[in-house]
Short mmCIF file of C-alpha atoms (C1' of nucleotides) in Angstrom, two decimals:
data_model
loop_
_atom_site.label_atom_id
_atom_site.label_comp_id
_atom_site.label_asym_id
_atom_site.label_seq_id
_atom_site.Cartn_x
_atom_site.Cartn_y
_atom_site.Cartn_z
CA UNK A 102 29.52 -11.03 6.53
CA UNK A 103 29.75 -13.32 3.67
CA UNK A 104 29.06 -10.98 0.50
CA UNK A 105 31.09 -11.57 -1.84
CA UNK A 106 31.02 -13.01 -5.44
CA UNK A 107 28.59 -13.26 -7.01
CA UNK A 108 27.01 -15.51 -5.64
CA UNK A 109 26.11 -13.19 -2.73
CA UNK A 110 24.96 -17.34 -0.52
CA UNK A 111 21.81 -15.97 1.50
CA UNK A 112 19.99 -12.99 -0.42
CA UNK A 113 16.74 -14.53 -0.12
CA UNK A 114 16.91 -13.92 3.93
CA UNK A 115 18.91 -11.61 3.34
CA UNK A 116 16.21 -9.47 0.78
CA UNK A 117 13.63 -9.64 3.46
CA UNK A 118 16.00 -7.79 5.95
CA UNK A 119 16.23 -4.72 4.19
CA UNK A 120 12.74 -5.29 2.84
CA UNK A 121 11.33 -4.95 7.65
CA UNK A 122 14.63 -2.50 7.80
CA UNK A 123 12.43 0.23 4.73
CA UNK A 124 9.01 -0.98 5.77
CA UNK A 125 10.40 0.71 8.98
CA UNK A 126 10.97 3.71 7.66
CA UNK A 127 9.18 4.29 5.27
CA UNK A 128 5.49 2.50 5.70
CA UNK A 129 4.31 -0.05 3.53
CA UNK A 130 3.92 1.65 0.03
CA UNK A 131 7.38 3.50 0.45
CA UNK A 132 8.73 0.20 0.18
CA UNK A 133 9.80 -0.40 -2.73
CA UNK A 134 11.18 -4.43 -4.29
CA UNK A 135 14.60 -2.32 -6.35
CA UNK A 136 15.31 -0.33 -2.80
CA UNK A 137 15.82 -3.62 -1.89
CA UNK A 138 17.46 -5.00 -3.98
CA UNK A 139 19.63 -1.84 -3.63
CA UNK A 140 20.25 -2.33 -0.27
CA UNK A 141 20.92 -5.70 -0.21
CA UNK A 142 23.71 -5.60 -3.57
CA UNK A 143 21.67 -6.88 -6.11
CA UNK A 144 19.88 -6.06 -9.52
CA UNK A 145 16.17 -6.50 -8.57
CA UNK A 146 15.96 -8.49 -11.61
CA UNK A 147 18.12 -10.70 -8.34
CA UNK A 148 14.93 -11.23 -6.15
CA UNK A 149 12.72 -12.50 -8.69
CA UNK A 150 14.29 -15.59 -8.31
CA UNK A 151 13.46 -15.96 -4.88
CA UNK A 152 10.39 -15.02 -4.42
CA UNK A 153 7.42 -13.88 -7.38
CA UNK A 154 8.32 -10.61 -6.40
CA UNK A 155 6.59 -6.91 -4.70
CA UNK A 156 4.70 -8.84 -2.77
CA UNK A 157 4.87 -11.62 -2.15
CA UNK A 158 8.14 -11.05 -0.76
CA UNK A 159 6.51 -8.05 2.10
CA UNK A 160 3.46 -11.66 2.79
CA UNK A 161 7.95 -14.07 3.44
CA UNK A 162 8.92 -10.56 5.94
CA UNK A 163 4.36 -10.91 8.10
CA UNK A 164 5.40 -14.84 7.69
CA UNK A 165 8.81 -14.20 9.52
CA UNK A 166 6.82 -11.98 12.19
CA UNK A 167 4.04 -13.57 12.98
CA UNK A 168 6.36 -16.94 13.26
CA UNK A 169 8.43 -14.56 16.53
CA UNK A 170 5.75 -13.39 17.68
CA UNK A 171 3.26 -16.89 18.19
CA UNK A 172 6.83 -18.10 19.91
CA UNK A 173 7.28 -14.48 21.93
CA UNK A 174 3.99 -15.01 24.06
CA UNK A 175 3.76 -18.93 24.36
CA UNK A 176 7.43 -18.12 26.14
CA UNK A 177 5.46 -15.28 28.44
CA UNK A 178 2.62 -17.64 28.39
CA UNK A 179 4.76 -20.79 29.50
CA UNK A 180 6.16 -18.86 32.44
CA UNK A 181 3.50 -17.81 34.03
CA UNK A 182 1.56 -20.45 34.42
CA UNK A 183 0.35 -21.76 36.38
CA UNK A 184 -1.07 -18.16 37.53
CA UNK A 185 -4.11 -17.69 34.57
CA UNK A 186 -3.60 -14.00 35.18
CA UNK A 187 -0.36 -13.44 35.57
CA UNK A 188 0.56 -15.78 31.71
CA UNK A 189 -2.52 -13.49 30.39
CA UNK A 190 -0.82 -10.00 31.35
CA UNK A 191 2.40 -11.70 30.41
CA UNK A 192 1.19 -12.05 26.84
CA UNK A 193 -0.87 -9.02 26.81
CA UNK A 194 3.28 -7.43 27.28
CA UNK A 195 5.08 -9.98 25.09
CA UNK A 196 2.37 -7.84 22.80
CA UNK A 197 3.65 -4.89 23.20
CA UNK A 198 6.71 -5.28 23.67
CA UNK A 199 6.96 -7.42 19.92
CA UNK A 200 5.94 -4.21 18.18
CA UNK A 201 7.79 -2.20 19.91
CA UNK A 202 11.27 -4.24 18.96
CA UNK A 203 10.16 -5.00 16.14
CA UNK A 204 8.11 -1.97 13.64
CA UNK A 205 9.04 -3.85 10.33
CA UNK A 206 7.26 -6.79 10.98
CA UNK A 207 4.68 -5.67 13.38
CA UNK A 208 4.09 -3.43 9.85
CA UNK A 209 4.61 -5.89 7.32
CA UNK A 210 1.94 -7.98 8.88
CA UNK A 211 -0.74 -5.16 10.67
CA UNK A 212 -0.11 -2.81 8.53
CA UNK A 213 0.48 -3.60 5.51
CA UNK A 214 -2.50 -4.53 3.87
CA UNK A 215 -1.89 -8.06 2.85
CA UNK A 216 -4.03 -10.81 3.69
CA UNK A 217 -3.64 -13.66 5.96
CA UNK A 218 -4.33 -15.86 3.69
CA UNK A 219 -2.33 -14.71 1.06
CA UNK A 220 -0.56 -18.74 1.66
CA UNK A 221 -1.05 -21.24 3.61
CA UNK A 222 1.93 -21.07 4.92
CA UNK A 223 1.55 -17.43 5.98
CA UNK A 224 -2.22 -17.59 7.28
CA UNK A 225 -1.51 -20.54 9.72
CA UNK A 226 1.81 -18.79 11.14
CA UNK A 227 -1.24 -15.61 12.22
CA UNK A 228 -3.36 -18.23 13.37
CA UNK A 229 -1.19 -19.51 15.78
CA UNK A 230 -0.48 -16.74 17.41
CA UNK A 231 -4.03 -15.81 17.78
CA UNK A 232 -4.42 -18.77 19.55
CA UNK A 233 -2.43 -18.68 22.25
CA UNK A 234 -4.37 -15.38 22.84
CA UNK A 235 -7.17 -16.22 23.05
CA UNK A 236 -6.00 -19.53 25.25
CA UNK A 237 -4.65 -17.11 28.12
CA UNK A 238 -8.14 -15.69 27.64
CA UNK A 239 -10.04 -18.90 27.78
CA UNK A 240 -7.77 -20.68 31.16
CA UNK A 241 -8.68 -16.52 32.70
CA UNK A 242 -12.03 -16.55 31.47
CA UNK A 243 -12.70 -19.80 33.96
CA UNK A 244 -11.63 -17.63 37.02
CA UNK A 245 -15.06 -14.95 36.13
CA UNK A 246 -17.84 -14.76 37.97
CA UNK A 247 -20.46 -17.18 35.12
CA UNK A 248 -23.03 -14.40 35.26
CA UNK A 249 -20.72 -11.58 34.32
CA UNK A 250 -18.40 -13.97 31.87
CA UNK A 251 -17.95 -12.60 28.66
CA UNK A 252 -17.27 -15.44 25.83
CA UNK A 253 -13.21 -15.62 25.22
CA UNK A 254 -12.77 -14.72 22.05
CA UNK A 255 -14.67 -11.40 22.94
CA UNK A 256 -12.58 -11.25 26.18
CA UNK A 257 -9.30 -11.13 24.30
CA UNK A 258 -11.14 -9.77 21.18
CA UNK A 259 -11.13 -6.60 23.80
CA UNK A 260 -7.74 -6.95 24.90
CA UNK A 261 -6.35 -6.53 21.40
CA UNK A 262 -7.76 -4.40 20.16
CA UNK A 263 -6.76 -1.75 23.32
CA UNK A 264 -3.18 -3.49 22.49
CA UNK A 265 -3.27 -3.07 19.27
CA UNK A 266 -4.52 0.60 19.43
CA UNK A 267 -2.05 1.68 22.25
CA UNK A 268 1.08 0.70 19.62
CA UNK A 269 -0.76 2.42 16.81
CA UNK A 270 -1.40 5.93 18.44
CA UNK A 271 1.35 5.92 21.71
CA UNK A 272 4.26 3.76 19.60
CA UNK A 273 5.19 5.07 16.94
CA UNK A 274 7.03 7.89 16.55
CA UNK A 275 5.36 9.58 15.01
CA UNK A 276 6.35 13.00 15.15
CA UNK A 277 3.88 16.02 15.99
CA UNK A 278 0.94 13.10 18.64
CA UNK A 279 3.07 13.18 21.91
CA UNK A 280 2.71 10.24 24.21
CA UNK A 281 1.25 11.43 27.37
CA UNK A 282 2.38 8.35 28.86
CA UNK A 283 3.77 5.56 27.61
CA UNK A 284 2.56 2.47 26.13
CA UNK A 285 4.64 0.05 28.73
CA UNK A 286 2.44 2.05 31.31
CA UNK A 287 -0.85 2.59 29.39
CA UNK A 288 -1.46 -0.87 28.32
CA UNK A 289 -0.76 -2.22 31.42
CA UNK A 290 -3.37 0.57 33.28
CA UNK A 291 -5.74 -0.52 30.97
CA UNK A 292 -5.67 -4.40 30.65
CA UNK A 293 -5.51 -4.02 34.49
CA UNK A 294 -8.89 -1.54 35.62
CA UNK A 295 -10.69 -3.90 32.30
CA UNK A 296 -9.30 -6.72 34.75
CA UNK A 297 -11.07 -5.25 37.28
CA UNK A 298 -13.80 -4.63 35.22
CA UNK A 299 -14.30 -8.52 35.02
CA UNK A 300 -14.60 -9.59 38.34
CA UNK A 301 -10.57 -9.99 38.26
CA UNK A 302 -8.81 -8.94 40.50
CA UNK A 303 -9.41 -7.46 44.12
CA UNK A 304 -8.69 -4.62 44.70
CA UNK A 305 -6.39 -1.25 44.01
CA UNK B 249 -24.84 18.70 -10.16
CA UNK B 250 -23.09 21.77 -12.30
CA UNK B 251 -20.20 20.34 -14.31
CA UNK B 252 -20.46 21.80 -17.56
CA UNK B 253 -18.39 24.74 -19.29
CA UNK B 254 -14.75 25.37 -18.70
CA UNK B 255 -15.12 26.33 -15.98
CA UNK B 256 -15.78 24.08 -13.25
CA UNK B 257 -17.19 26.03 -10.01
CA UNK B 258 -16.88 24.26 -6.91
CA UNK B 259 -13.49 22.36 -8.28
CA UNK B 260 -11.79 22.31 -4.72
CA UNK B 261 -13.98 20.18 -3.11
CA UNK B 262 -14.54 18.09 -6.30
CA UNK B 263 -10.87 17.03 -5.92
CA UNK B 264 -11.78 16.18 -1.26
CA UNK B 265 -13.97 14.10 -2.91
CA UNK B 266 -13.22 12.67 -5.40
CA UNK B 267 -10.00 11.75 -2.66
CA UNK B 268 -11.76 10.99 -0.41
CA UNK B 269 -13.49 8.38 -2.43
CA UNK B 270 -10.21 6.66 -3.20
CA UNK B 271 -8.61 6.82 -0.08
CA UNK B 272 -10.91 4.74 0.93
CA UNK B 273 -10.89 1.93 -1.75
CA UNK B 274 -6.82 1.93 -2.29
CA UNK B 275 -5.87 2.68 0.86
CA UNK B 276 -4.14 6.19 1.45
CA UNK B 277 -0.38 5.20 -0.40
CA UNK B 278 -2.68 4.62 -3.57
CA UNK B 279 -3.83 7.41 -3.42
CA UNK B 280 -2.74 9.60 -6.72
CA UNK B 281 -3.23 13.28 -7.91
CA UNK B 282 -3.63 12.37 -10.95
CA UNK B 283 -6.37 10.01 -10.23
CA UNK B 284 -8.04 12.15 -7.94
CA UNK B 285 -8.04 15.09 -10.48
CA UNK B 286 -9.30 12.20 -13.86
CA UNK B 287 -13.07 11.47 -11.39
CA UNK B 288 -13.18 15.24 -10.99
CA UNK B 289 -13.23 15.30 -14.77
CA UNK B 290 -9.98 17.72 -14.85
CA UNK B 291 -6.20 17.54 -15.71
CA UNK B 292 -3.64 16.91 -12.97
CA UNK B 293 -2.40 20.00 -13.32
CA UNK B 294 -6.35 22.00 -12.30
CA UNK B 295 -5.22 20.84 -8.58
CA UNK B 296 -2.56 23.05 -8.38
CA UNK B 297 -5.32 25.93 -9.11
CA UNK B 298 -6.40 25.17 -5.52
CA UNK B 299 -3.93 22.95 -3.62
CA UNK B 300 0.08 22.70 -3.53
CA UNK B 301 0.21 19.63 -3.98
CA UNK B 302 -0.67 15.55 -3.07
CA UNK B 303 0.08 16.42 0.40
CA UNK B 304 -2.35 18.88 0.52
CA UNK B 305 -4.93 17.64 -0.57
CA UNK B 306 -5.17 14.92 2.00
CA UNK B 307 -3.74 17.06 4.35
CA UNK B 308 -7.49 18.98 3.68
CA UNK B 309 -9.62 15.40 3.85
CA UNK B 310 -8.36 14.73 6.98
CA UNK B 311 -8.96 19.09 8.06
CA UNK B 312 -12.75 18.76 6.80
CA UNK B 313 -12.68 14.82 7.95
CA UNK B 314 -11.42 16.63 11.74
CA UNK B 315 -13.97 19.35 12.24
CA UNK B 316 -17.09 16.39 11.74
CA UNK B 317 -15.28 14.39 13.97
CA UNK B 318 -15.16 16.93 16.25
CA UNK B 319 -18.86 18.42 16.25
CA UNK B 320 -20.12 14.56 15.92
CA UNK B 321 -18.80 14.49 18.85
CA UNK B 322 -19.80 18.30 20.26
CA UNK B 323 -22.75 17.23 19.99
CA UNK B 324 -23.04 13.16 21.00
CA UNK B 325 -22.07 15.14 24.07
CA UNK B 326 -23.52 17.54 24.92
CA UNK B 327 -27.11 15.97 23.79
CA UNK B 328 -26.34 14.01 27.13
CA UNK B 329 -25.39 16.66 29.92
CA UNK B 330 -26.04 16.23 32.54
CA UNK B 331 -24.72 12.96 32.80
CA UNK B 332 -21.14 12.50 32.73
CA UNK B 333 -21.54 8.44 31.86
CA UNK B 334 -23.93 9.33 29.18
CA UNK B 335 -22.61 11.56 27.37
CA UNK B 336 -18.88 9.69 28.09
CA UNK B 337 -20.54 6.76 26.55
CA UNK B 338 -22.47 9.05 24.16
CA UNK B 339 -18.83 9.81 22.45
CA UNK B 340 -17.50 6.92 22.29
CA UNK B 341 -20.21 5.57 20.50
CA UNK B 342 -19.50 8.53 17.87
CA UNK B 343 -15.70 8.09 17.65
CA UNK B 344 -17.41 4.55 15.81
CA UNK B 345 -19.77 5.52 14.46
CA UNK B 346 -17.30 8.17 12.44
CA UNK B 347 -14.91 5.65 11.25
CA UNK B 348 -17.63 2.97 10.42
CA UNK B 349 -20.10 6.25 8.20
CA UNK B 350 -17.25 8.22 6.25
CA UNK B 351 -13.81 5.62 6.17
CA UNK B 352 -11.83 8.13 3.62
CA UNK B 353 -11.53 10.35 6.49
CA UNK B 354 -10.69 7.85 9.31
CA UNK B 355 -8.22 6.53 7.25
CA UNK B 356 -6.78 10.53 6.45
CA UNK B 357 -7.31 11.56 9.59
CA UNK B 358 -5.23 8.76 10.88
CA UNK B 359 -3.53 6.29 8.96
CA UNK B 360 -1.81 8.61 6.10
CA UNK B 361 1.00 9.69 7.60
CA UNK B 362 0.62 13.52 7.48
CA UNK B 363 1.78 14.89 11.01
CA UNK B 364 -1.51 17.01 12.33
CA UNK B 365 1.17 19.84 13.21
CA UNK B 366 2.01 20.20 8.89
CA UNK B 367 -0.81 23.87 8.66
CA UNK B 368 -2.41 25.01 11.57
CA UNK B 369 -5.74 24.63 11.36
CA UNK B 370 -4.52 21.46 10.42
CA UNK B 371 -3.72 20.79 14.43
CA UNK B 372 -7.01 23.21 15.74
CA UNK B 373 -9.21 21.00 14.28
CA UNK B 374 -7.03 17.55 15.68
CA UNK B 375 -6.68 19.64 18.77
CA UNK B 376 -10.14 20.53 19.23
CA UNK B 377 -11.60 16.81 18.40
CA UNK B 378 -9.11 15.48 21.47
CA UNK B 379 -9.42 17.63 23.04
CA UNK B 380 -14.11 17.22 23.50
CA UNK B 381 -13.35 13.52 24.87
CA UNK B 382 -10.93 14.63 27.03
CA UNK B 383 -13.51 17.12 28.39
CA UNK B 384 -15.82 13.60 28.94
CA UNK B 385 -13.64 11.83 30.19
CA UNK B 386 -12.37 14.71 32.62
CA UNK B 387 -16.60 15.12 34.00
CA UNK B 388 -15.92 11.71 34.06
CA UNK B 389 -13.80 11.33 35.89
CA UNK B 390 -14.56 13.39 38.35
CA UNK B 391 -17.01 10.18 39.73
CA UNK B 392 -14.98 7.35 39.92
CA UNK B 393 -13.87 7.33 43.95
CA UNK B 394 -10.46 9.11 44.67
CA UNK B 395 -8.19 6.45 45.55
CA UNK B 396 -9.28 4.57 42.51
CA UNK B 397 -8.98 7.63 40.39
CA UNK B 398 -6.46 7.80 36.91
CA UNK B 399 -5.53 11.01 36.18
CA UNK B 400 -8.19 11.74 32.62
CA UNK B 401 -6.14 12.00 30.30
CA UNK B 402 -4.75 7.64 30.89
CA UNK B 403 -8.40 7.32 31.10
CA UNK B 404 -9.31 9.13 27.63
CA UNK B 405 -5.55 7.23 26.19
CA UNK B 406 -7.14 3.94 27.46
CA UNK B 407 -10.74 4.59 25.90
CA UNK B 408 -8.78 6.06 23.00
CA UNK B 409 -7.05 3.24 21.80
CA UNK B 410 -9.93 0.80 22.70
CA UNK B 411 -12.09 2.77 20.00
CA UNK B 412 -8.65 2.96 17.71
CA UNK B 413 -7.97 -0.38 17.96
CA UNK B 414 -11.46 -1.92 17.64
CA UNK B 415 -11.74 0.03 15.03
CA UNK B 416 -8.77 -1.07 13.38
CA UNK B 417 -9.41 -4.49 13.70
CA UNK B 418 -12.70 -5.18 13.66
CA UNK B 419 -14.17 -2.83 12.02
CA UNK B 420 -12.19 -2.11 8.84
CA UNK B 421 -13.36 -4.94 5.29
CA UNK B 422 -9.96 -6.43 5.52
CA UNK B 423 -11.26 -9.62 3.56
CA UNK B 424 -9.91 -12.51 5.66
CA UNK B 425 -9.97 -10.64 8.92
CA UNK B 426 -14.04 -12.06 9.99
CA UNK B 427 -15.62 -9.25 12.56
CA UNK B 428 -16.17 -12.21 15.73
CA UNK B 429 -18.18 -9.74 17.49
CA UNK B 430 -20.05 -6.25 15.91
CA UNK B 431 -17.54 -4.17 16.77
CA UNK B 432 -20.36 -1.61 17.44
CA UNK B 433 -20.82 -4.25 19.99
CA UNK B 434 -16.92 -5.18 21.38
CA UNK B 435 -16.87 -1.84 21.69
CA UNK B 436 -19.45 -0.81 24.15
CA UNK B 437 -19.08 -3.29 26.22
CA UNK B 438 -15.21 -3.33 25.74
CA UNK B 439 -15.92 0.16 27.97
CA UNK B 440 -18.55 -1.18 29.41
CA UNK B 441 -15.82 -3.84 31.27
CA UNK B 442 -13.78 -1.49 31.26
CA UNK B 443 -15.40 1.42 33.56
CA UNK B 444 -16.82 -1.09 35.98
CA UNK B 445 -13.31 -1.67 36.83
CA UNK B 446 -13.25 2.13 37.81
CA UNK B 447 -16.01 1.86 39.97
CA UNK B 448 -18.09 3.87 37.44
CA UNK B 449 -20.81 0.98 37.04
CA UNK B 450 -22.05 -1.31 39.98
CA UNK B 451 -23.34 -4.07 38.40
CA UNK B 452 -24.31 -6.20 35.33
"C1'" DT C 60 44.33 -33.49 -9.42
"C1'" DG C 61 42.26 -32.93 -13.01
"C1'" DT C 62 39.57 -31.95 -16.24
"C1'" DA C 63 33.38 -31.13 -18.75
"C1'" DC C 64 30.12 -30.21 -18.20
"C1'" DA C 65 25.64 -29.04 -16.18
"C1'" DT C 66 23.26 -26.35 -12.03
"C1'" DC C 67 21.47 -21.77 -11.89
"C1'" DA C 68 22.96 -17.49 -8.89
"C1'" DG C 69 23.44 -13.38 -10.46
"C1'" DT C 70 23.03 -9.72 -14.60
"C1'" DG C 71 22.35 -5.54 -17.27
"C1'" DA C 72 19.33 -3.58 -20.62
"C1'" DA C 73 14.65 -2.85 -22.08
"C1'" DC C 74 10.20 -2.02 -21.18
"C1'" DG C 75 5.58 0.28 -20.81
"C1'" DC C 76 3.68 3.22 -17.10
"C1'" DG C 77 1.53 6.25 -14.27
"C1'" DC C 78 3.09 8.87 -10.57
"C1'" DG C 79 3.99 14.62 -9.62
"C1'" DT C 80 4.62 18.68 -11.40
"C1'" DT C 81 5.71 22.92 -14.32
"C1'" DC C 82 4.86 26.11 -17.61
"C1'" DA C 83 3.09 28.92 -21.42
"C1'" DC C 84 -1.02 28.82 -23.53
"C1'" DT C 85 -6.46 29.33 -23.88
"C1'" DG C 86 -11.37 31.14 -23.76
"C1'" DA C 87 -14.42 30.60 -19.68
"C1'" DT C 88 -16.19 34.93 -16.34
"C1'" DG C 89 -17.30 39.09 -15.21
"C1'" DT C 90 -16.54 43.84 -14.33
"C1'" DA C 91 -16.38 48.77 -16.17
"C1'" DC C 92 -16.95 51.82 -19.06
"C1'" DT D 255 -27.63 47.11 -23.95
"C1'" DG D 256 -23.18 46.75 -26.53
"C1'" DT D 257 -18.24 46.21 -26.27
"C1'" DA D 258 -12.68 46.46 -24.39
"C1'" DC D 259 -10.87 44.56 -21.42
"C1'" DA D 260 -8.60 41.95 -16.67
"C1'" DT D 261 -8.36 37.88 -14.56
"C1'" DC D 262 -7.73 33.48 -12.95
"C1'" DA D 263 -9.03 28.31 -13.52
"C1'" DG D 264 -8.62 25.37 -16.53
"C1'" DT D 265 -5.76 22.99 -20.95
"C1'" DG D 266 -2.48 20.02 -23.03
"C1'" DA D 267 2.40 18.85 -24.34
"C1'" DA D 268 6.79 18.21 -21.91
"C1'" DC D 269 9.82 16.37 -18.10
"C1'" DG D 270 12.28 13.65 -15.76
"C1'" DC D 271 11.86 9.95 -12.34
"C1'" DG D 272 11.23 5.30 -10.13
"C1'" DC D 273 9.11 1.59 -10.52
"C1'" DG D 274 7.69 -3.76 -11.53
"C1'" DT D 275 9.08 -7.17 -14.73
"C1'" DT D 276 10.81 -9.61 -18.78
"C1'" DC D 277 14.65 -11.59 -21.28
"C1'" DA D 278 18.71 -13.32 -23.33
"C1'" DC D 279 23.38 -13.92 -20.74
"C1'" DT D 280 26.80 -14.76 -17.63
"C1'" DG D 281 30.05 -17.08 -14.82
"C1'" DA D 282 30.71 -19.09 -10.51
"C1'" DT D 283 29.67 -23.45 -8.33
"C1'" DG D 284 29.77 -27.84 -7.33
"C1'" DT D 285 29.10 -32.77 -9.28
"C1'" DA D 286 30.86 -36.96 -11.93
"C1'" DC D 287 34.22 -39.65 -13.86
#
DNA sequence: TGTACATCAGTGAACGCGCGTTCACTGATGTAC
DNA sequence: TGTACATCAGTGAACGCGCGTTCACTGATGTAC
């Protein structure tokens, strides 16, 4: 950790990491640019050498999050090929795993209120992540009996909604809101029942 | 609207309503006590005649939300009795309808970060709302073939997660995030597929 | 190897702002007689 | 019906605070010769 000297060396990334910790600890609105600077051992003004301002810093945290997220899901998807079902389920698990392992990123991405159209880089990263889930849904969709096959995008929207709901309601350490079941189990069983409803799984 | 004179008449409720509008417009963190006071035509200090402070005002908004929410779901539940299935589906629709009609309340309830254990009144209201959903799930659960019957609380958690996910991801007018389908349809079909997976619906 | 100099990442002081909260006060309301 | 008075909802000034942002600056780094 070579933080000595007048020049920081890698202030930009240090600020992103400080921001992530603060966002995780205090929520997207509790985060302040000044405190992130302080935690990086630097004057608030120094931030402006690397970012346009507060929002820009959050957007960069979100961008990095989308990239990690997409990589993770891509990896899960690839690993379970050529089984469309196994690959699909793996991306679902990857979703939750990401949210739990990187709450700061997750919040910056989905709860900070910054638009993913804010910059082309952010939009690209977000789009890539979404595309992987949709691809997995599309693959799996081919296995659904044609008479009950919903559009793949609807299908993936359902899964996304349930995943996000589980994260928000049951995988946050919100005091007072105790989870009745481990979030992983909840999501796994929920997706399982849903897939059975589509005729993709026969029995229990 | 008798807002004339030195005494306001019903400042307490006027403040709650101003807060709801601000929360809806600016998010839970963008809301400020001072601005709510201003919109109610009153000095910030006047707020302290009716609330302990900023948080207390948000908590009251959430409390009123939970009561409305519970009433709405109760009504939906009762209306479709004695069909457990119809009653259950109606409560799901009521969930989304509430979120769309009362975004300020919804945000205060689920996104403001205030604990529902903050006060007994708030906890009661929140509990009542939750209980209705669980009751509907329990009823319906009796109709599930025993060999594939999950605990009713898991069942209701799944539905809650999907509902919340749909609200957060597709029923907010977040710029840039266009919904592929109307949220109502998305939730209706999602719950339908899920229920089919449980053996509660036979065909399409 | 040593010196001069351009670059530029960070400083630190300052700004104006709106926030939540407190306080002594004032004046409208409503009740007792 | 009229007057005296208690109540208490609202005022307005003040507070200390941390915020995001700007600016002229400084001093470390690294390159040219």
